[in-house]
């Protein structure tokens, strides 16, 4: 097999393991769990070999195994290799964890098979060189995840969540198939690299706007954006490894689709603007609800809603390299968070009740935000002098400022009148490290994807409006959070907490709109 076909080797091995599971679907299925772990480790090694191929031979797309645009082909470039390494690593960790976690379960063999098939489908998706393979792998991923979500088939909440997810997945798949058909007819090919190169060269055949709209719909539905987010917060009945794979891998498919088809999306700035608004609202909404959740896994699920919203916001601002970096960072920490959630609960229970809390005043909050932005401006200026200001788009600078708002919250604790000096020093150092880390990682992501992903265009009036709206919205929320202890005793705060803990009832309204279908009454 030629080096260009490396991304196809691992999914084939994993699918063989999945087929073996048909013969041993029950409890303690012999060597099947070890074979699944071995196949996942092989996928990680194949991803590493793909990285070496990229470094030595450069980006490439394998010849199509099929006819007339229908079949398998592999794409090796910065985007696909990054995702192959990420998915295979997380997949290997999840499979290894599952060997112990599900040992002795009645359907242990079936779980190992569907888990292997799900990882294989995601690998085929992120390594796809043509649109048909991408669409088929997209639908296969949804199908395998549906089977994993229903591992405990008798649990009513699991059935409800799986049915609701299946509904949105079906609409998303229809939108994606429509986009694939539109692009194939407009460009006369299904090769992803060729389509992106044509658009980047300035050619935009008719149908590109329609395709961009359909791609955006597929991405929004896949990434659980408001108001279709409810299913993601209801899948806690599935085993913990499924939650880890979903929140650290499968849920990123929507963002990956937008990144993979970045040049096509840039040809429809209105669609990107809509994505930025949807993603920005979802991010703020999910983060606010997350803070009110008492259960660890539910809080993590709402965190994923917020993170996916932020990722869609990044894509809407045409910050595709930063969105790819976000996928990697979120996947790694979220997989660890779910797999370690049990131990985290035990650790929290063992912590002694803290002493008096240093409550920041309004003045301390103001000083914190001013200091955080001053640190960010100073570090940004340093990077601009070192690497050139022309490489820093206004969108990226605004995104960094939003991230620094979170750091300002920490600074406010350190600048409170009752805060000890060590806390003040630590929060100042954390602010400095966060600013340096953002600019460093952003520069690294842009360097790695140069030539693969398009450069973020200069903002027009619409983009400037979105940037201002994002800064105002996230800044207001950050200030409100920093001042929370000052107004938490107000009666309105208790009511707001109740409403937020129920997700502002958006999911309940959606259930009513579905007329009971999602809970199996229709």
Coordinates of C-alpha atoms in Angstrom, one line a residue:
X1 CA 0.0 0.0 0.0
X2 CA 1.4 3.4 -0.9
X3 CA 2.1 6.0 1.7
X4 CA -0.8 8.1 0.5
X5 CA -3.2 5.4 1.7
X6 CA -2.0 5.4 5.3
X7 CA -5.1 7.1 6.8
X8 CA -7.3 4.2 5.3
X9 CA -5.3 1.4 6.9
X10 CA -6.3 1.9 10.6
X11 CA -10.1 2.2 9.9
X12 CA -10.0 -1.1 8.1
X13 CA -8.3 -2.9 11.0
X14 CA -10.8 -1.4 13.5
X15 CA -13.7 -2.5 11.3
X16 CA -12.4 -6.0 11.2
X17 CA -12.4 -6.0 15.0
X18 CA -16.0 -4.6 14.9
X19 CA -17.1 -7.6 12.7
X20 CA -15.5 -10.1 15.1
X21 CA -17.6 -8.6 17.8
X22 CA -20.7 -10.0 16.1
X23 CA -19.6 -13.5 17.1
X24 CA -18.8 -12.6 20.7
X25 CA -21.3 -9.9 21.8
X26 CA -21.7 -11.0 25.4
X27 CA -19.9 -10.9 28.7
X28 CA -16.1 -11.4 28.7
X29 CA -15.7 -12.0 25.0
X30 CA -12.3 -13.6 25.1
X31 CA -9.5 -11.6 23.4
X32 CA -11.8 -9.1 21.7
X33 CA -11.2 -6.2 24.1
X34 CA -7.4 -6.7 23.7
X35 CA -7.8 -6.8 19.9
X36 CA -9.8 -3.6 20.0
X37 CA -7.1 -1.9 22.1
X38 CA -4.4 -3.3 19.7
X39 CA -6.4 -1.9 16.7
X40 CA -6.7 1.5 18.4
X41 CA -3.0 1.5 19.1
X42 CA -2.3 0.6 15.4
X43 CA -4.5 3.6 14.5
X44 CA -2.3 5.9 16.6
X45 CA 0.9 4.5 15.0
X46 CA -0.6 5.0 11.5
X47 CA -1.5 8.6 12.4
X48 CA 2.1 9.1 13.4
X49 CA 3.3 7.6 10.1
X50 CA 1.0 10.0 8.3
X51 CA 2.6 12.9 10.1
X52 CA 6.0 11.7 8.9
X53 CA 4.7 11.4 5.4
X54 CA 3.4 14.9 5.6
X55 CA 6.8 16.2 6.8
X56 CA 8.8 14.4 4.2
X57 CA 6.5 14.4 1.1
X58 CA 4.2 17.4 1.8
X59 CA 0.3 17.5 1.4
X60 CA -1.2 14.9 -0.9
X61 CA -4.4 13.1 -1.8
X62 CA -4.4 9.4 -2.7
X63 CA -5.9 8.2 -5.9
X64 CA -9.6 7.3 -5.6
X65 CA -10.4 3.6 -4.9
X66 CA -13.6 3.6 -6.8
X67 CA -15.4 5.0 -9.8
X68 CA -16.8 8.4 -10.8
X69 CA -16.1 10.1 -7.5
X70 CA -17.6 7.3 -5.5
X71 CA -15.1 5.4 -3.3
X72 CA -12.3 5.9 -0.8
X73 CA -9.4 8.4 -0.9
X74 CA -7.2 9.8 1.8
X75 CA -6.1 13.3 2.3
X76 CA -2.8 14.0 4.1
X77 CA -2.3 17.6 5.2
X78 CA -2.0 19.7 8.4
X79 CA -5.8 19.5 9.1
X80 CA -6.3 15.8 8.5
X81 CA -3.0 14.7 10.3
X82 CA -3.9 16.8 13.3
X83 CA -7.3 15.2 13.5
X84 CA -6.0 11.7 12.9
X85 CA -3.5 12.0 15.7
X86 CA -6.1 13.5 18.0
X87 CA -8.9 10.9 17.3
X88 CA -6.6 7.9 17.4
X89 CA -5.0 9.0 20.6
X90 CA -8.3 9.7 22.4
X91 CA -9.8 6.5 20.8
X92 CA -6.9 4.4 22.1
X93 CA -7.2 5.9 25.6
X94 CA -11.0 5.3 25.7
X95 CA -10.7 1.7 24.4
X96 CA -8.0 1.0 27.0
X97 CA -10.2 2.5 29.7
X98 CA -13.2 0.5 28.6
X99 CA -11.4 -2.8 29.0
X100 CA -11.6 -2.3 32.8
X101 CA -14.7 -0.1 33.1
X102 CA -17.0 -2.6 31.3
X103 CA -15.3 -5.8 32.4
X104 CA -18.1 -8.3 33.1
X105 CA -20.9 -6.3 31.5
X106 CA -23.6 -8.4 29.8
X107 CA -23.0 -6.8 26.4
X108 CA -19.2 -6.2 26.7
X109 CA -18.4 -7.7 23.4
X110 CA -21.0 -5.6 21.5
X111 CA -19.7 -2.5 23.2
X112 CA -16.1 -3.2 22.1
X113 CA -17.4 -3.8 18.5
X114 CA -19.5 -0.6 18.2
X115 CA -16.7 1.5 19.9
X116 CA -14.2 0.2 17.3
X117 CA -16.6 0.9 14.5
X118 CA -17.3 4.5 15.8
X119 CA -13.5 5.2 16.0
X120 CA -13.1 3.8 12.5
X121 CA -15.9 6.0 11.2
X122 CA -14.4 9.2 12.7
X123 CA -11.0 8.3 11.2
X124 CA -12.5 7.9 7.8
X125 CA -14.3 11.2 8.2
X126 CA -11.3 13.3 9.2
X127 CA -9.0 11.6 6.7
X128 CA -11.4 11.8 3.8
X129 CA -10.1 13.0 0.5
X130 CA -13.5 13.2 -1.2
X131 CA -16.9 14.5 -0.3
X132 CA -18.7 11.2 -0.8
X133 CA -16.5 9.4 1.7
X134 CA -16.9 12.3 4.1
X135 CA -20.7 12.2 4.0
X136 CA -20.8 8.4 4.3
X137 CA -18.4 8.4 7.3
X138 CA -20.4 11.3 8.8
X139 CA -23.6 9.1 8.7
X140 CA -21.8 6.0 9.9
X141 CA -20.4 7.9 12.9
X142 CA -23.9 9.0 13.9
X143 CA -25.2 5.4 13.5
X144 CA -22.4 3.9 15.7
X145 CA -22.8 6.6 18.3
X146 CA -26.6 5.8 18.4
X147 CA -25.8 2.2 19.2
X148 CA -23.4 3.2 21.9
X149 CA -25.8 5.7 23.5
X150 CA -28.4 2.8 23.7
X151 CA -25.9 0.4 25.4
X152 CA -28.3 0.3 28.3
X153 CA -31.4 -0.3 26.2
X154 CA -33.9 -0.4 29.0
X155 CA -33.1 3.1 30.4
X156 CA -35.8 5.5 29.4
X157 CA -33.6 8.7 29.5
X158 CA -31.1 7.0 27.2
X159 CA -33.9 6.2 24.7
X160 CA -35.1 9.8 24.8
X161 CA -31.7 11.3 24.3
X162 CA -30.8 8.8 21.5
X163 CA -34.1 9.4 19.7
X164 CA -33.7 13.2 19.8
X165 CA -30.1 13.0 18.6
X166 CA -31.1 10.7 15.8
X167 CA -33.7 13.3 14.7
X168 CA -31.1 16.1 14.4
X169 CA -28.5 13.8 13.0
X170 CA -30.9 12.8 10.2
X171 CA -31.6 16.5 9.3
X172 CA -27.9 17.2 9.5
X173 CA -27.1 14.3 7.2
X174 CA -29.7 15.4 4.7
X175 CA -28.2 18.9 4.7
X176 CA -24.7 17.4 4.2
X177 CA -25.8 15.2 1.3
X178 CA -27.4 18.2 -0.3
X179 CA -24.2 20.2 0.1
X180 CA -22.1 17.3 -1.4
X181 CA -24.5 17.0 -4.4
X182 CA -24.4 20.8 -5.0
X183 CA -20.6 21.0 -4.8
X184 CA -20.2 18.0 -7.1
X185 CA -22.4 19.5 -9.8
X186 CA -20.9 23.0 -9.4
X187 CA -17.2 21.9 -9.6
X188 CA -17.5 18.6 -11.5
X189 CA -15.5 16.7 -8.9
X190 CA -15.8 15.4 -5.3
X191 CA -12.2 15.9 -4.5
X192 CA -12.0 18.2 -1.4
X193 CA -8.6 19.7 -2.1
X194 CA -9.5 20.5 -5.7
X195 CA -12.8 22.2 -4.7
X196 CA -11.0 24.4 -2.0
X197 CA -8.2 25.2 -4.4
X198 CA -10.7 26.3 -7.1
X199 CA -12.5 28.7 -4.7
X200 CA -9.3 30.0 -3.3
X201 CA -8.2 30.8 -6.9
X202 CA -11.1 33.1 -7.2
X203 CA -13.6 30.9 -9.1
X204 CA -17.0 30.6 -7.4
X205 CA -19.4 28.6 -9.6
X206 CA -23.1 28.9 -9.0
X207 CA -24.4 26.9 -6.1
X208 CA -21.5 27.8 -3.7
X209 CA -23.8 29.9 -1.5
X210 CA -26.4 27.1 -1.3
X211 CA -23.7 24.6 -0.5
X212 CA -22.3 26.9 2.3
X213 CA -25.7 27.2 3.8
X214 CA -26.2 23.5 3.8
X215 CA -22.8 22.9 5.3
X216 CA -23.5 25.4 8.0
X217 CA -26.8 23.6 8.8
X218 CA -25.0 20.3 9.1
X219 CA -22.3 21.7 11.3
X220 CA -24.8 23.5 13.6
X221 CA -26.9 20.3 14.1
X222 CA -23.9 18.1 14.6
X223 CA -22.3 20.5 17.2
X224 CA -25.4 20.8 19.4
X225 CA -25.9 24.5 18.9
X226 CA -28.8 26.3 20.5
X227 CA -31.7 25.4 20.4
X228 CA -30.8 21.8 19.3
X229 CA -28.4 21.3 22.3
X230 CA -30.8 19.3 24.5
X231 CA -29.7 15.8 23.5
X232 CA -26.1 16.5 24.4
X233 CA -27.0 17.2 28.0
X234 CA -29.2 14.1 28.2
X235 CA -26.8 11.4 27.2
X236 CA -25.4 10.8 30.6
X237 CA -27.1 7.4 30.8
X238 CA -24.5 6.0 28.4
X239 CA -21.3 4.5 29.9
X240 CA -18.6 7.0 30.8
X241 CA -16.3 5.9 27.9
X242 CA -19.1 6.8 25.5
X243 CA -19.4 10.3 27.0
X244 CA -15.6 10.8 26.7
X245 CA -15.6 9.7 23.0
X246 CA -18.7 11.8 22.2
X247 CA -17.6 15.0 24.0
X248 CA -13.9 14.7 23.0
X249 CA -14.3 13.4 19.5
X250 CA -17.6 13.0 17.7
X251 CA -19.1 16.3 18.7
X252 CA -16.2 18.1 17.0
X253 CA -17.3 16.8 13.6
X254 CA -19.3 20.0 12.9
X255 CA -16.4 22.3 13.5
X256 CA -14.1 20.0 11.5
X257 CA -16.5 20.1 8.5
X258 CA -16.4 23.9 8.5
X259 CA -12.6 23.9 8.8
X260 CA -12.2 21.3 6.0
X261 CA -14.4 23.3 3.7
X262 CA -13.0 26.7 4.9
X263 CA -12.5 28.1 1.4
X264 CA -16.1 27.4 0.4
X265 CA -17.4 29.0 3.6
X266 CA -15.3 32.1 3.0
X267 CA -17.2 32.6 -0.2
X268 CA -20.4 33.1 1.8
X269 CA -19.6 35.9 4.4
X270 CA -23.3 36.2 5.3
X271 CA -23.4 32.5 6.3
X272 CA -20.2 33.0 8.4
X273 CA -21.8 35.9 10.2
X274 CA -24.9 33.9 11.1
X275 CA -22.6 31.1 12.4
X276 CA -20.8 33.7 14.6
X277 CA -24.1 34.9 16.1
X278 CA -25.3 31.3 16.8
X279 CA -22.0 30.2 18.2
X280 CA -21.5 33.3 20.3
X281 CA -25.0 33.0 21.9
X282 CA -24.6 29.2 22.5
X283 CA -21.2 29.8 24.2
X284 CA -22.6 32.4 26.6
X285 CA -25.8 30.4 27.2
X286 CA -23.9 27.1 27.8
X287 CA -21.4 28.6 30.1
X288 CA -24.0 30.3 32.2
X289 CA -26.1 27.1 32.6
X290 CA -23.0 25.1 33.4
X291 CA -22.3 27.1 36.5
X292 CA -25.7 26.1 38.0
X293 CA -25.4 22.3 37.5
X294 CA -24.9 20.2 40.7
X295 CA -23.8 17.0 38.9
X296 CA -20.3 16.7 37.6
X297 CA -21.1 14.9 34.3
X298 CA -24.0 17.2 33.6
X299 CA -21.8 20.3 34.2
X300 CA -19.2 18.8 31.8
X301 CA -21.9 18.3 29.2
X302 CA -23.0 22.0 29.4
X303 CA -19.4 22.9 29.2
X304 CA -19.2 21.1 25.9
X305 CA -22.2 23.0 24.7
X306 CA -20.4 26.3 25.5
X307 CA -17.1 25.1 24.0
X308 CA -18.8 24.0 20.8
X309 CA -20.5 27.4 20.6
X310 CA -17.1 29.1 21.0
X311 CA -15.7 26.9 18.2
X312 CA -18.5 27.8 15.9
X313 CA -17.9 31.5 16.8
X314 CA -14.3 31.1 15.8
X315 CA -15.3 29.6 12.4
X316 CA -17.8 32.3 11.9
X317 CA -15.0 34.9 12.4
X318 CA -13.0 33.0 9.8
X319 CA -10.4 32.0 12.4
X320 CA -10.1 28.4 11.1
X321 CA -6.6 27.7 12.4
X322 CA -7.6 28.8 15.9
X323 CA -10.7 26.7 15.7
X324 CA -8.6 23.7 14.8
X325 CA -6.4 24.4 17.8
X326 CA -9.6 24.7 20.0
X327 CA -10.7 21.3 18.9
X328 CA -7.4 19.7 20.0
X329 CA -7.3 21.5 23.3
X330 CA -11.0 20.9 24.1
X331 CA -10.8 17.2 23.2
X332 CA -7.8 16.4 25.3
X333 CA -9.0 18.1 28.5
X334 CA -12.7 16.9 28.1
X335 CA -11.6 13.3 27.6
X336 CA -9.6 13.5 30.7
X337 CA -12.4 15.3 32.6
X338 CA -15.0 12.6 31.8
X339 CA -12.7 9.6 32.4
X340 CA -11.5 11.1 35.7
X341 CA -14.9 12.4 36.8
X342 CA -15.4 9.7 39.5
X343 CA -12.1 10.5 41.1
X344 CA -12.8 14.2 41.0
X345 CA -16.0 13.7 42.9
X346 CA -14.1 11.8 45.6
X347 CA -11.4 14.5 45.8
X348 CA -14.0 17.3 46.1
X349 CA -15.8 15.5 48.9
X350 CA -12.5 15.1 50.8
X351 CA -11.7 18.9 50.6
X352 CA -12.2 20.8 53.8
X353 CA -14.6 23.6 53.8
X354 CA -12.6 26.8 52.9
X355 CA -12.4 29.8 55.1
X356 CA -13.8 33.3 54.4
X357 CA -13.8 34.1 50.7
X358 CA -12.2 37.3 49.5
X359 CA -15.0 39.2 47.8
X360 CA -13.8 41.6 45.1
X361 CA -15.4 45.0 45.1
X362 CA -16.5 46.9 42.0
X363 CA -13.2 48.8 42.1
X364 CA -11.2 45.6 42.3
X365 CA -13.1 44.2 39.3
X366 CA -12.4 47.4 37.3
X367 CA -8.7 47.2 38.1
X368 CA -8.6 43.5 37.3
X369 CA -10.1 44.1 33.8
X370 CA -7.9 47.0 33.1
X371 CA -4.7 45.1 34.2
X372 CA -5.7 42.0 32.2
X373 CA -6.2 43.9 29.0
X374 CA -3.0 45.9 29.6
X375 CA -1.1 42.6 30.0
X376 CA -2.8 41.3 26.8
X377 CA -1.9 44.5 24.9
X378 CA 1.7 44.4 26.0
X379 CA 2.2 40.8 25.1
X380 CA 0.4 41.3 21.8
X381 CA 2.6 44.3 21.0
X382 CA 5.6 42.2 21.7
X383 CA 4.5 39.4 19.4
X384 CA 3.6 42.0 16.8
X385 CA 7.1 43.5 16.9
X386 CA 8.6 40.1 16.7
X387 CA 6.5 38.5 13.9
X388 CA 4.8 41.5 12.2
X389 CA 1.5 43.2 13.1
X390 CA 0.1 42.2 9.7
X391 CA -0.1 38.6 10.8
X392 CA -2.6 39.4 13.6
X393 CA -6.1 39.9 12.3
X394 CA -8.6 42.0 14.2
X395 CA -10.7 38.9 14.6
X396 CA -7.9 37.0 16.3
X397 CA -7.1 40.0 18.6
X398 CA -10.7 40.3 19.6
X399 CA -10.9 36.6 20.3
X400 CA -7.8 36.9 22.6
X401 CA -9.5 39.7 24.4
X402 CA -12.5 37.5 25.1
X403 CA -10.3 34.8 26.5
X404 CA -8.5 37.4 28.7
X405 CA -11.9 38.4 30.2
X406 CA -11.8 35.0 31.9
X407 CA -8.4 35.7 33.2
X408 CA -9.7 39.1 34.6
X409 CA -12.1 37.1 36.8
X410 CA -9.1 35.4 38.4
X411 CA -7.3 38.7 38.8
X412 CA -10.3 40.2 40.5
X413 CA -10.0 37.5 43.3
X414 CA -6.3 38.4 43.7
X415 CA -7.0 42.2 43.8
X416 CA -9.7 41.9 46.4
X417 CA -9.0 43.9 49.6
X418 CA -8.9 40.8 51.7
X419 CA -6.9 38.7 49.3
X420 CA -3.5 37.5 50.5
X421 CA -0.4 38.7 48.6
X422 CA 0.5 35.2 47.3
X423 CA -2.9 35.0 45.6
X424 CA -2.4 38.3 44.0
X425 CA 1.0 37.3 42.7
X426 CA -0.3 34.0 41.4
X427 CA -3.2 35.5 39.5
X428 CA -0.9 38.1 37.9
X429 CA 1.4 35.3 36.7
X430 CA -1.6 33.3 35.4
X431 CA -2.7 36.3 33.4
X432 CA 0.8 36.8 31.9
X433 CA 1.0 33.1 31.1
X434 CA -2.5 33.1 29.5
X435 CA -1.6 36.0 27.2
X436 CA 1.7 34.5 26.2
X437 CA 0.1 31.1 25.7
X438 CA -2.7 32.4 23.5
X439 CA -0.4 34.3 21.1
X440 CA 2.2 31.5 21.0
X441 CA -0.4 28.8 20.2
X442 CA -2.2 31.0 17.7
X443 CA 1.0 31.7 15.9
X444 CA 1.9 28.0 15.9
X445 CA -1.6 27.0 14.6
X446 CA -1.3 29.6 11.8
X447 CA 2.2 28.4 10.9
X448 CA 1.2 24.7 10.8
X449 CA -1.8 25.3 8.6
X450 CA -0.3 27.9 6.2
X451 CA -1.2 26.9 2.7
X452 CA -3.8 24.4 3.9
X453 CA -6.3 26.8 5.4
X454 CA -7.1 30.2 4.0
X455 CA -5.9 33.4 5.6
X456 CA -8.4 35.3 7.7
X457 CA -9.7 38.1 5.5
X458 CA -9.8 41.8 6.6
X459 CA -13.1 42.5 8.4
X460 CA -15.8 44.5 6.6
X461 CA -18.6 46.5 8.3
X462 CA -20.5 43.3 9.1
X463 CA -17.5 41.6 10.7
X464 CA -16.6 44.7 12.7
X465 CA -20.2 44.8 14.0
X466 CA -19.9 41.1 15.0
X467 CA -16.6 41.7 16.7
X468 CA -18.0 44.6 18.7
X469 CA -21.1 42.6 19.7
X470 CA -18.9 39.7 20.8
X471 CA -16.7 41.8 22.9
X472 CA -19.6 43.6 24.5
X473 CA -21.5 40.4 25.2
X474 CA -18.6 38.4 26.7
X475 CA -17.3 41.4 28.6
X476 CA -20.7 42.0 30.2
X477 CA -21.0 38.4 31.2
X478 CA -17.4 38.3 32.6
X479 CA -18.1 41.4 34.7
X480 CA -21.3 40.0 36.0
X481 CA -19.6 36.8 37.0
X482 CA -16.8 38.7 38.8
X483 CA -19.3 40.7 40.7
X484 CA -21.5 37.6 41.4
X485 CA -20.8 37.5 45.2
X486 CA -22.0 41.1 45.5
X487 CA -25.4 40.5 44.1
X488 CA -25.9 36.8 44.9
X489 CA -28.1 37.7 47.9
X490 CA -30.6 39.6 45.8
X491 CA -34.0 37.7 45.4
X492 CA -33.7 38.1 41.6
X493 CA -30.5 36.1 41.7
X494 CA -32.2 33.0 43.2
X495 CA -34.8 33.1 40.5
X496 CA -32.3 33.5 37.8
X497 CA -30.3 30.5 39.1
X498 CA -33.4 28.3 39.0
X499 CA -34.1 29.3 35.4
X500 CA -30.5 28.8 34.3
X501 CA -30.3 25.4 36.0
X502 CA -33.2 24.4 33.8
X503 CA -31.5 25.7 30.7
X504 CA -34.0 28.5 30.4
X505 CA -36.5 25.7 29.5
X506 CA -35.4 25.7 25.9
X507 CA -35.1 21.9 25.8
X508 CA -38.5 21.5 27.4
X509 CA -40.0 23.7 24.8
X510 CA -38.4 21.7 22.1
X511 CA -39.7 18.5 23.6
X512 CA -43.2 20.0 23.5
X513 CA -42.7 21.1 19.9
X514 CA -41.8 17.5 19.0
X515 CA -45.1 16.4 20.5
X516 CA -43.7 13.5 22.6
X517 CA -41.8 11.9 19.7
X518 CA -38.4 12.2 21.4
X519 CA -39.7 10.3 24.5
X520 CA -41.2 7.5 22.5
X521 CA -44.9 8.4 22.7
X522 CA -45.3 8.8 19.0

